[in-house]
PDB file of C-alpha atoms in Angstrom:
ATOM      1  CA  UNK A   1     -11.712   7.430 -32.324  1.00  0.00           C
ATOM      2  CA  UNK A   2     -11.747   5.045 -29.848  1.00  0.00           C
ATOM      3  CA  UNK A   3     -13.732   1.630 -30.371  1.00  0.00           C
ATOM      4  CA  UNK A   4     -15.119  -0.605 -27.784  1.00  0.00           C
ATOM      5  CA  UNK A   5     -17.974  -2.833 -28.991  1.00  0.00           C
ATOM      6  CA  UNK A   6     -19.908  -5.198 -26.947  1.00  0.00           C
ATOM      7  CA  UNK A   7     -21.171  -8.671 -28.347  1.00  0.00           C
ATOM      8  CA  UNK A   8     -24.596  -7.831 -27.306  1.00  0.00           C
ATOM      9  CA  UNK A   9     -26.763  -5.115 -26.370  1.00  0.00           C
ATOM     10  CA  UNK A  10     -29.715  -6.720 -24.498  1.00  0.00           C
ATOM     11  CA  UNK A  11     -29.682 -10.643 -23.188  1.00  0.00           C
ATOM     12  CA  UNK A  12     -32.256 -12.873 -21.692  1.00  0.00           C
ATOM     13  CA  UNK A  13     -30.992 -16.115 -20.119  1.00  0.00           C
ATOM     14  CA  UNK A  14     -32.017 -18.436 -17.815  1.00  0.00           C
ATOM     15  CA  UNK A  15     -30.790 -19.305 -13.965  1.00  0.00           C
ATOM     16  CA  UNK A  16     -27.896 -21.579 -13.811  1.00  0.00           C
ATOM     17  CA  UNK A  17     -26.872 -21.239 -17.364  1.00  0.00           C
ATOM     18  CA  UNK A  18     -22.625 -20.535 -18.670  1.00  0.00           C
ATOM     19  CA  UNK A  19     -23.391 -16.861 -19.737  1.00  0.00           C
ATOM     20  CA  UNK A  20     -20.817 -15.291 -22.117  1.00  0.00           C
ATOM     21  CA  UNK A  21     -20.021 -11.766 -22.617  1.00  0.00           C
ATOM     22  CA  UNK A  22     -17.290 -10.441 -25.180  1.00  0.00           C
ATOM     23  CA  UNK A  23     -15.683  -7.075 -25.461  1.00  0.00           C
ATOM     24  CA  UNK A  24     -13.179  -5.997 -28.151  1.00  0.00           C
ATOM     25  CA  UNK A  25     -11.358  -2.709 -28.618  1.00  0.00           C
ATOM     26  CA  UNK A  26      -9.399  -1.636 -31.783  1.00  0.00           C
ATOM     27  CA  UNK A  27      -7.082   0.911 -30.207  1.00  0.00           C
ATOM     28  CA  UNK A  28      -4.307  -1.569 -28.876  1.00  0.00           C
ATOM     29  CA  UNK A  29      -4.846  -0.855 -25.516  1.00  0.00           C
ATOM     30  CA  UNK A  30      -3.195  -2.048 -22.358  1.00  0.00           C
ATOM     31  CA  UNK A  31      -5.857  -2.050 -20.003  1.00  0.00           C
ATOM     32  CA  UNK A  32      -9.416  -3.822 -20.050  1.00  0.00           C
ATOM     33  CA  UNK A  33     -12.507  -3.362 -17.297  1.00  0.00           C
ATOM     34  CA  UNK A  34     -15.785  -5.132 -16.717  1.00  0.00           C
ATOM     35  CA  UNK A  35     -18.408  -3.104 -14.707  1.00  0.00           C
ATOM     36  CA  UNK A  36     -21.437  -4.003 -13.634  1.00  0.00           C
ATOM     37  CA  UNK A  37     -23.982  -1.019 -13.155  1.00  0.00           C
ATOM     38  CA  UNK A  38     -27.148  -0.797 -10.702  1.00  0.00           C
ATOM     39  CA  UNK A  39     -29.649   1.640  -9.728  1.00  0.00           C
ATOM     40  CA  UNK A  40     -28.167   3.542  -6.747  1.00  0.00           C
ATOM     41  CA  UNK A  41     -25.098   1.267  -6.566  1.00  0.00           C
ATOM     42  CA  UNK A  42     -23.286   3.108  -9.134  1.00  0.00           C
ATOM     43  CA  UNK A  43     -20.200   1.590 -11.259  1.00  0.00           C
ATOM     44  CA  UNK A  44     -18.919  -1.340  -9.501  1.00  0.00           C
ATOM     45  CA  UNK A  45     -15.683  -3.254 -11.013  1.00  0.00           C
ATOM     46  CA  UNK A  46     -15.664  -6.874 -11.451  1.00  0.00           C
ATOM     47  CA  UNK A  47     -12.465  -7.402 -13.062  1.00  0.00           C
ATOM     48  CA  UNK A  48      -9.744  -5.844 -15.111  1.00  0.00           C
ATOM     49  CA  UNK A  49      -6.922  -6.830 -17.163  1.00  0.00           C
ATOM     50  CA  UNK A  50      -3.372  -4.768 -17.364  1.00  0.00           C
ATOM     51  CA  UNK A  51      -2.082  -7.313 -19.963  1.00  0.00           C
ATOM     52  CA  UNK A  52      -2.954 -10.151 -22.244  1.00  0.00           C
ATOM     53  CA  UNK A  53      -3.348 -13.579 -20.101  1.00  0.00           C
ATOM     54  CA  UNK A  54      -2.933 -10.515 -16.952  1.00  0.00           C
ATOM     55  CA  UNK A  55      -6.060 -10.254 -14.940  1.00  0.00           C
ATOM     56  CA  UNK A  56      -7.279  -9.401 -11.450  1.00  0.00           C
ATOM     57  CA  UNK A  57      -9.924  -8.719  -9.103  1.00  0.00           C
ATOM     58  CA  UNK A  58     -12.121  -5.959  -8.479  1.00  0.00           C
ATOM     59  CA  UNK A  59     -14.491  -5.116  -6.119  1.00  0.00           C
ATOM     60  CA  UNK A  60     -17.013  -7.625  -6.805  1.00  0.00           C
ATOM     61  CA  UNK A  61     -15.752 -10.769  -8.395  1.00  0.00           C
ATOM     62  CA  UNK A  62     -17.793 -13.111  -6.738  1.00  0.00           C
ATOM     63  CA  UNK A  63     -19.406 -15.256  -9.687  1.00  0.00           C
ATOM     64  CA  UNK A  64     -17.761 -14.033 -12.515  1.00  0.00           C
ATOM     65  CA  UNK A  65     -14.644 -15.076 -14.364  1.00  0.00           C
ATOM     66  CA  UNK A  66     -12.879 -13.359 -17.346  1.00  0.00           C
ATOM     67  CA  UNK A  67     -10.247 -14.465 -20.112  1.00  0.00           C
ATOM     68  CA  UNK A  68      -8.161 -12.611 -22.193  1.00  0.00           C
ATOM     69  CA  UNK A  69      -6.075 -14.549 -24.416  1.00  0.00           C
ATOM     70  CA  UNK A  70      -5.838 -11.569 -27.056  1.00  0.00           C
ATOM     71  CA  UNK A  71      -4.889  -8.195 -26.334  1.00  0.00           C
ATOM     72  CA  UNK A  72      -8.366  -6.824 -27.899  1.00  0.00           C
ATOM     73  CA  UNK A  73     -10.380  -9.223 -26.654  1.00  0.00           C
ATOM     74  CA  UNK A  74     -11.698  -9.276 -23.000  1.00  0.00           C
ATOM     75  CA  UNK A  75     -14.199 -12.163 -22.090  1.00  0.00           C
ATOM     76  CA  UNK A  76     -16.476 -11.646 -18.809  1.00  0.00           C
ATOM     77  CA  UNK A  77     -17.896 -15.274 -17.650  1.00  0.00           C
ATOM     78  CA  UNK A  78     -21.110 -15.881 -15.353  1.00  0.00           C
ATOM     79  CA  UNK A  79     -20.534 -19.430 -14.741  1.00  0.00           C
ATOM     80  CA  UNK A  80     -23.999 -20.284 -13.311  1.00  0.00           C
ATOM     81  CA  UNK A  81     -26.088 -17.307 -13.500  1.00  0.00           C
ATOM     82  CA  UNK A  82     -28.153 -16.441 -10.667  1.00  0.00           C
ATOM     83  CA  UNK A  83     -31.075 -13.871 -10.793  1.00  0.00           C
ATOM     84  CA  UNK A  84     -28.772 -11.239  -8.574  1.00  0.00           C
ATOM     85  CA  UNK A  85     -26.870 -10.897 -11.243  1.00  0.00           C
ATOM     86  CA  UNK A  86     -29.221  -8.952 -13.452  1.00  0.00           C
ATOM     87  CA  UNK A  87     -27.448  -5.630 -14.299  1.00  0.00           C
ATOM     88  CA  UNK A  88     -26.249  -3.352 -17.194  1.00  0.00           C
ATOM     89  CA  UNK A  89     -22.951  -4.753 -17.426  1.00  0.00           C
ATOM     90  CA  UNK A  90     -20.238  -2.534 -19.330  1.00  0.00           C
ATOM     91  CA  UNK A  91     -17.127  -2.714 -20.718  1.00  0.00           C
ATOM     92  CA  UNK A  92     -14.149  -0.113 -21.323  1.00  0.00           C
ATOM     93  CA  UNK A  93     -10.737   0.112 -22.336  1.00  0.00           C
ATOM     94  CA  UNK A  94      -7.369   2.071 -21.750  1.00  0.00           C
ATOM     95  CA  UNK A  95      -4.209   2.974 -22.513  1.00  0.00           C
ATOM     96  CA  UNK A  96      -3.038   4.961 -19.627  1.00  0.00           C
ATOM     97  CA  UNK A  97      -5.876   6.455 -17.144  1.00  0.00           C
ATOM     98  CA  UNK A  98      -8.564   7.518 -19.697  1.00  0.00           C
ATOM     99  CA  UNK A  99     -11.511   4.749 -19.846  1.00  0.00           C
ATOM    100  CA  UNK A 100     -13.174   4.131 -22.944  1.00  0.00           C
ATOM    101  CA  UNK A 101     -16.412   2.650 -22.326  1.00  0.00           C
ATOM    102  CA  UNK A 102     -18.434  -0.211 -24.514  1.00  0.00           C
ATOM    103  CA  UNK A 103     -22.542   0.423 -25.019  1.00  0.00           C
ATOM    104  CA  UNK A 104     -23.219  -2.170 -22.359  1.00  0.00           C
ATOM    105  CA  UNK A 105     -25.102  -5.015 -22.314  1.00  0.00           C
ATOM    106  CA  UNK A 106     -28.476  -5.045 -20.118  1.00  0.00           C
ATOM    107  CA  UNK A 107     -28.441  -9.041 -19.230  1.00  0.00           C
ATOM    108  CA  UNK A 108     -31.862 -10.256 -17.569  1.00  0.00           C
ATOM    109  CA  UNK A 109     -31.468 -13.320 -15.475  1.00  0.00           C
ATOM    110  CA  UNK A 110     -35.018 -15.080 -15.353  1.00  0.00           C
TER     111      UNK A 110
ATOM    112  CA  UNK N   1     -15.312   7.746   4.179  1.00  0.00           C
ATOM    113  CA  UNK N   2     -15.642   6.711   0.579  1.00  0.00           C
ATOM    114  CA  UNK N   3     -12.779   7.396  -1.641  1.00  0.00           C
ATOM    115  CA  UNK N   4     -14.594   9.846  -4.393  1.00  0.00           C
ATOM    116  CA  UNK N   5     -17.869  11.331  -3.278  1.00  0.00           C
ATOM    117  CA  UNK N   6     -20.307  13.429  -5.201  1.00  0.00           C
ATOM    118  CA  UNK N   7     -23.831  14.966  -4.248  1.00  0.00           C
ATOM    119  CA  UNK N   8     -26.453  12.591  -6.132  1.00  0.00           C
ATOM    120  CA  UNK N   9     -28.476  15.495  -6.343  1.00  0.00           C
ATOM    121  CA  UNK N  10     -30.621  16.197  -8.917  1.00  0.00           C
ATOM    122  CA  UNK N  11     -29.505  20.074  -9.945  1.00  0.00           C
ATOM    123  CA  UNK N  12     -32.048  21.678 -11.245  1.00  0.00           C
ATOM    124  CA  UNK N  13     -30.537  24.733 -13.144  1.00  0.00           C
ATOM    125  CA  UNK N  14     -32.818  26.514 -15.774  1.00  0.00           C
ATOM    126  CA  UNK N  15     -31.430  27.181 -19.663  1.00  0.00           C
ATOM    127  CA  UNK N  16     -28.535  28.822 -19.929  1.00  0.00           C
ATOM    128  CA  UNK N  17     -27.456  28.956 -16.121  1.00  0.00           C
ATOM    129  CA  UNK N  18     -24.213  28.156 -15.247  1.00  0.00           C
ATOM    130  CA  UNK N  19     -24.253  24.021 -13.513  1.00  0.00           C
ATOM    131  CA  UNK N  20     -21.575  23.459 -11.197  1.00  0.00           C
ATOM    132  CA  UNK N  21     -20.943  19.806 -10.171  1.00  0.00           C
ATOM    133  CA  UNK N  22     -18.694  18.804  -7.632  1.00  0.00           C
ATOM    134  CA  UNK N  23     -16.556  16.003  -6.653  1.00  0.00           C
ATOM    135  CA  UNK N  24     -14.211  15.041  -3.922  1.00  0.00           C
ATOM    136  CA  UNK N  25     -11.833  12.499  -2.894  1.00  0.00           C
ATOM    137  CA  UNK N  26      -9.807  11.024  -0.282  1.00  0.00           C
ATOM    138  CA  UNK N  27      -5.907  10.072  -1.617  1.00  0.00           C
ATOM    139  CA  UNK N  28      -4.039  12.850  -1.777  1.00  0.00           C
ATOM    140  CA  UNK N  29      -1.624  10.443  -4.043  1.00  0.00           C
ATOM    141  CA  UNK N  30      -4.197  11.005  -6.851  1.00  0.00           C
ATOM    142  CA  UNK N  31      -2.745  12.622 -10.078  1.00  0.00           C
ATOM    143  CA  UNK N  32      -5.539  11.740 -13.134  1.00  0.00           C
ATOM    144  CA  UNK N  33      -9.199  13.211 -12.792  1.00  0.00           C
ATOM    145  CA  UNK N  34     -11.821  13.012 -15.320  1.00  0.00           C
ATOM    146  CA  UNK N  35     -15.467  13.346 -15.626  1.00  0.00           C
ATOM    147  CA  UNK N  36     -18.127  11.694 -17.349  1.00  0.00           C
ATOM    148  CA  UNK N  37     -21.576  12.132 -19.413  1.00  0.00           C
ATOM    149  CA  UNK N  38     -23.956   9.218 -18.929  1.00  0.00           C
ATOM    150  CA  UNK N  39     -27.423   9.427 -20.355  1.00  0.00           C
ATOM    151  CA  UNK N  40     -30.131   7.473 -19.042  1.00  0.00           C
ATOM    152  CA  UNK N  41     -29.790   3.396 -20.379  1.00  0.00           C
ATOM    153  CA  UNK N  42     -26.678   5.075 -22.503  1.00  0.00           C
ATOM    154  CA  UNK N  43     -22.958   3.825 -21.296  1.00  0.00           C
ATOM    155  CA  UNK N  44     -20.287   6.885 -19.585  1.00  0.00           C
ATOM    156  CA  UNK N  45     -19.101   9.106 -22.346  1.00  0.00           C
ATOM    157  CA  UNK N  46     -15.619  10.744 -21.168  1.00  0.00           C
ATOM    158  CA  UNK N  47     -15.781  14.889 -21.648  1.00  0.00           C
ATOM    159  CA  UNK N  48     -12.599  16.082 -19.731  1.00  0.00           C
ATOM    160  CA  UNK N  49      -9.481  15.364 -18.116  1.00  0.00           C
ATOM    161  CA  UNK N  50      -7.454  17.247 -15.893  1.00  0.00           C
ATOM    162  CA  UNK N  51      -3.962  16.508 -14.230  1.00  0.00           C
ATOM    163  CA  UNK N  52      -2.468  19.991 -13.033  1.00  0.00           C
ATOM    164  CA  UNK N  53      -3.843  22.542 -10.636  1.00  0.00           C
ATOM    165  CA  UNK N  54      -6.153  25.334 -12.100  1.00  0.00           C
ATOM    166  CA  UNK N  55      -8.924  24.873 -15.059  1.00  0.00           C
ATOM    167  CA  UNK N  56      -8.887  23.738 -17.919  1.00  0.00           C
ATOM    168  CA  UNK N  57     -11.812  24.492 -20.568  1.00  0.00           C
ATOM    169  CA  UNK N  58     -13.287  22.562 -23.317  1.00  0.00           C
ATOM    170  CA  UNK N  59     -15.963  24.683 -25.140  1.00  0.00           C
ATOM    171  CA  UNK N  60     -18.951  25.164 -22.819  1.00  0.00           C
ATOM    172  CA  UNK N  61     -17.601  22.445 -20.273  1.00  0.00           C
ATOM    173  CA  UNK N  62     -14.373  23.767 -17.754  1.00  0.00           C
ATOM    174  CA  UNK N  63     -12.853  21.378 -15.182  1.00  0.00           C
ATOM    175  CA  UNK N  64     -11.060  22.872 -12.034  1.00  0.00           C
ATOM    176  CA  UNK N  65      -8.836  21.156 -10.175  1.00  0.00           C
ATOM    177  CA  UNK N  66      -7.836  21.609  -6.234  1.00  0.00           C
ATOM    178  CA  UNK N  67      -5.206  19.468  -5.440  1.00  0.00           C
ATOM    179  CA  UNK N  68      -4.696  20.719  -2.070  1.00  0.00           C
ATOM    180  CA  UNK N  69      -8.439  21.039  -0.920  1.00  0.00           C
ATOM    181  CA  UNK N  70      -8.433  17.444  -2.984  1.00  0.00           C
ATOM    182  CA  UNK N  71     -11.751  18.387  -4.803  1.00  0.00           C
ATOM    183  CA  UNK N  72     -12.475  18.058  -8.833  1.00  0.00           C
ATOM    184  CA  UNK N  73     -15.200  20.714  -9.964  1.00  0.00           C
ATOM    185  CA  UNK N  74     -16.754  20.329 -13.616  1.00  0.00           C
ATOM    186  CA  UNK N  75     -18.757  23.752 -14.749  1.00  0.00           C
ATOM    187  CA  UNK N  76     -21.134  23.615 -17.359  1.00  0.00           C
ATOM    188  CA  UNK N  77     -21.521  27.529 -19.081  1.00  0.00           C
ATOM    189  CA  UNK N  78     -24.924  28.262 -21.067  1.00  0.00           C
ATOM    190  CA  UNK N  79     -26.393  25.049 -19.814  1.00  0.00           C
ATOM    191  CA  UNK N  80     -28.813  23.527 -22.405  1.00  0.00           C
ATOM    192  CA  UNK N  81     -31.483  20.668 -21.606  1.00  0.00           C
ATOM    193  CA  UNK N  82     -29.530  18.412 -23.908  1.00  0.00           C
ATOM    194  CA  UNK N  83     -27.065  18.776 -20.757  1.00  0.00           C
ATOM    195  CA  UNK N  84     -29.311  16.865 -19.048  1.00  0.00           C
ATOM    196  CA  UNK N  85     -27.372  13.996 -17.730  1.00  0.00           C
ATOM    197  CA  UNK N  86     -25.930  11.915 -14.259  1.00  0.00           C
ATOM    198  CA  UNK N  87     -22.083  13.230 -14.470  1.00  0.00           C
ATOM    199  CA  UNK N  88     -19.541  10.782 -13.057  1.00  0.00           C
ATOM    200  CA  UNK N  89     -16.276  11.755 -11.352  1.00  0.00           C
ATOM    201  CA  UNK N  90     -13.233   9.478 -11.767  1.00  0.00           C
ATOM    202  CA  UNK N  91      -9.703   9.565  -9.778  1.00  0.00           C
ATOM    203  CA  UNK N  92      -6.936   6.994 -10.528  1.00  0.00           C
ATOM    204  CA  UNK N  93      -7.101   4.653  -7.824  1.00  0.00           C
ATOM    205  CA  UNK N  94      -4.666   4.209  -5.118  1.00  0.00           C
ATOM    206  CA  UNK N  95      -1.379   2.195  -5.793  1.00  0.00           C
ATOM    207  CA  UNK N  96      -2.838   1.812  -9.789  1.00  0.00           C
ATOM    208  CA  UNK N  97       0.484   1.655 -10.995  1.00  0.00           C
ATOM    209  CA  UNK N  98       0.042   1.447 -15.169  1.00  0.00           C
ATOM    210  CA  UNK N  99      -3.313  -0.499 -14.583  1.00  0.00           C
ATOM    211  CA  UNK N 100      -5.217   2.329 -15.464  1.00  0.00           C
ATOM    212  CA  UNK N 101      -8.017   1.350 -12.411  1.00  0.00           C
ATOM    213  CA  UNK N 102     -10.124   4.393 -11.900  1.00  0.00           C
ATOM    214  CA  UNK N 103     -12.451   4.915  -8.961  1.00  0.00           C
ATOM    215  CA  UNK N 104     -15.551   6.566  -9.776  1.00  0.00           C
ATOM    216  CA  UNK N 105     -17.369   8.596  -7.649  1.00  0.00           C
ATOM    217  CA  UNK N 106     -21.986   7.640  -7.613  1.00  0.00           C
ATOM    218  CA  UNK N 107     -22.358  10.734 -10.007  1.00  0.00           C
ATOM    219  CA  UNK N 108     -24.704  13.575 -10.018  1.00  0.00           C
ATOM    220  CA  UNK N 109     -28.256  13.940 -11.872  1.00  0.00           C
ATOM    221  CA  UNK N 110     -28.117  17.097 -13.872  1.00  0.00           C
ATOM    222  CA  UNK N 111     -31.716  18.478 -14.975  1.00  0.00           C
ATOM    223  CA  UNK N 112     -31.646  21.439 -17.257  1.00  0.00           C
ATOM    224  CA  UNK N 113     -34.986  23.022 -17.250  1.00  0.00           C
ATOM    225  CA  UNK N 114     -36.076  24.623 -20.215  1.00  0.00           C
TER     226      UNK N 114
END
């Protein structure tokens, strides 16, 4: 079975502060996506990664920055977080089209 | 026009009714179609894939596939309230090349009354 585990499930931190999340996947796959996910906005893609060190946009990248200097390891980066950017973020993986997806992480930006 | 578009809803089907939840989208191009099972404050669960014309059945769940009317059906047979559920429609997205970028449709709120 497919793996995706997010580095935490609920978060609390304050506006303006570096905010970290971390998604890793055991299944050797290609492909890596972070999502954020609002009430009556639906999934909305931040970023995504095709390769190690390989990244680009999505829809909605404004604010966020990723890394991914392992292949299992994709980092999603709120460099000053602002109170808009409360959401259920969530993380998923693939090989070819089929998206795996993390439990999320609800962050709360107070 | 968005690219996949689904009926928010909610369907309300009682126990045991047949649900039938349906999606559409816009790029002909499109060759991978899923659907997913999100419970509320719970993260998408993937139930089916299809690629090819025609259904394809997975237990109690079947997904048809209409390439040339361009719309992705999922059908949900002896529906049970554990059922109960916002189902998410995915297409590959235009020009994805191996990227494996989906675009999913809002989803629709299944309620299975008992």
């Amino acid at each position: 079975d497919v793996k995706v585990t997010q580095s935490s499930r609920y978060l609390v931190k304050r506006t303006g502060e570096k905010v970290f999340l971390e998604c890793v996947q055991d299944m050797d796959h290609e492909n890596m996506f972070w999502y954020r996910q609002d009430p009556g906005l639906g999934l909305r893609l931040i970023y995504f990664s095709y390769d190690v060190k390989m990244k680009e946009k999505g829809d909605i990248p404004e604010g966020y920055s990723v890394s991914r200097e392992k292949k299992e390891r994709f980092s999603l980066i709120l460099e000053s977080a602002s109170t808009n950017q409360t959401s259920m973020y969530l993380c998923a993986s693939s090989g070819t089209f089929e998206q795996y997806f993390g439990p999320g992480t609800r962050l709360t930006v107070t | 026009q968005k690219e996949v578009e689904q009926n928010s809803g909610p369907l309300s089907v009682p126990e045991g009714a047949i649900a039938s939840l349906n999606c559409t989208y816009s790029d002909r191009g499109s060759q991978s179609f899923f659907w997913y099972r999100q419970y509320s404050g719970k993260s998408p669960e993937l139930i089916m894939s299809i690629y090819s014309n025609g259904d394809k059945e997975d237990g109690r769940f079947t997904a048809q596939l209409n390439k040339a009317s361009q719309y992705v059906s999922l059908l949900i047979r002896d529906s049970q309230p554990s059922d109960s559920a916002t189902y998410l429609c995915a297409v590959n997205a235009r020009g994805s090349g191996n990227t494996g970028k989906l675009i999913f449709g809002q989803g629709t709120t299944l309620q299975v009354k008992p």
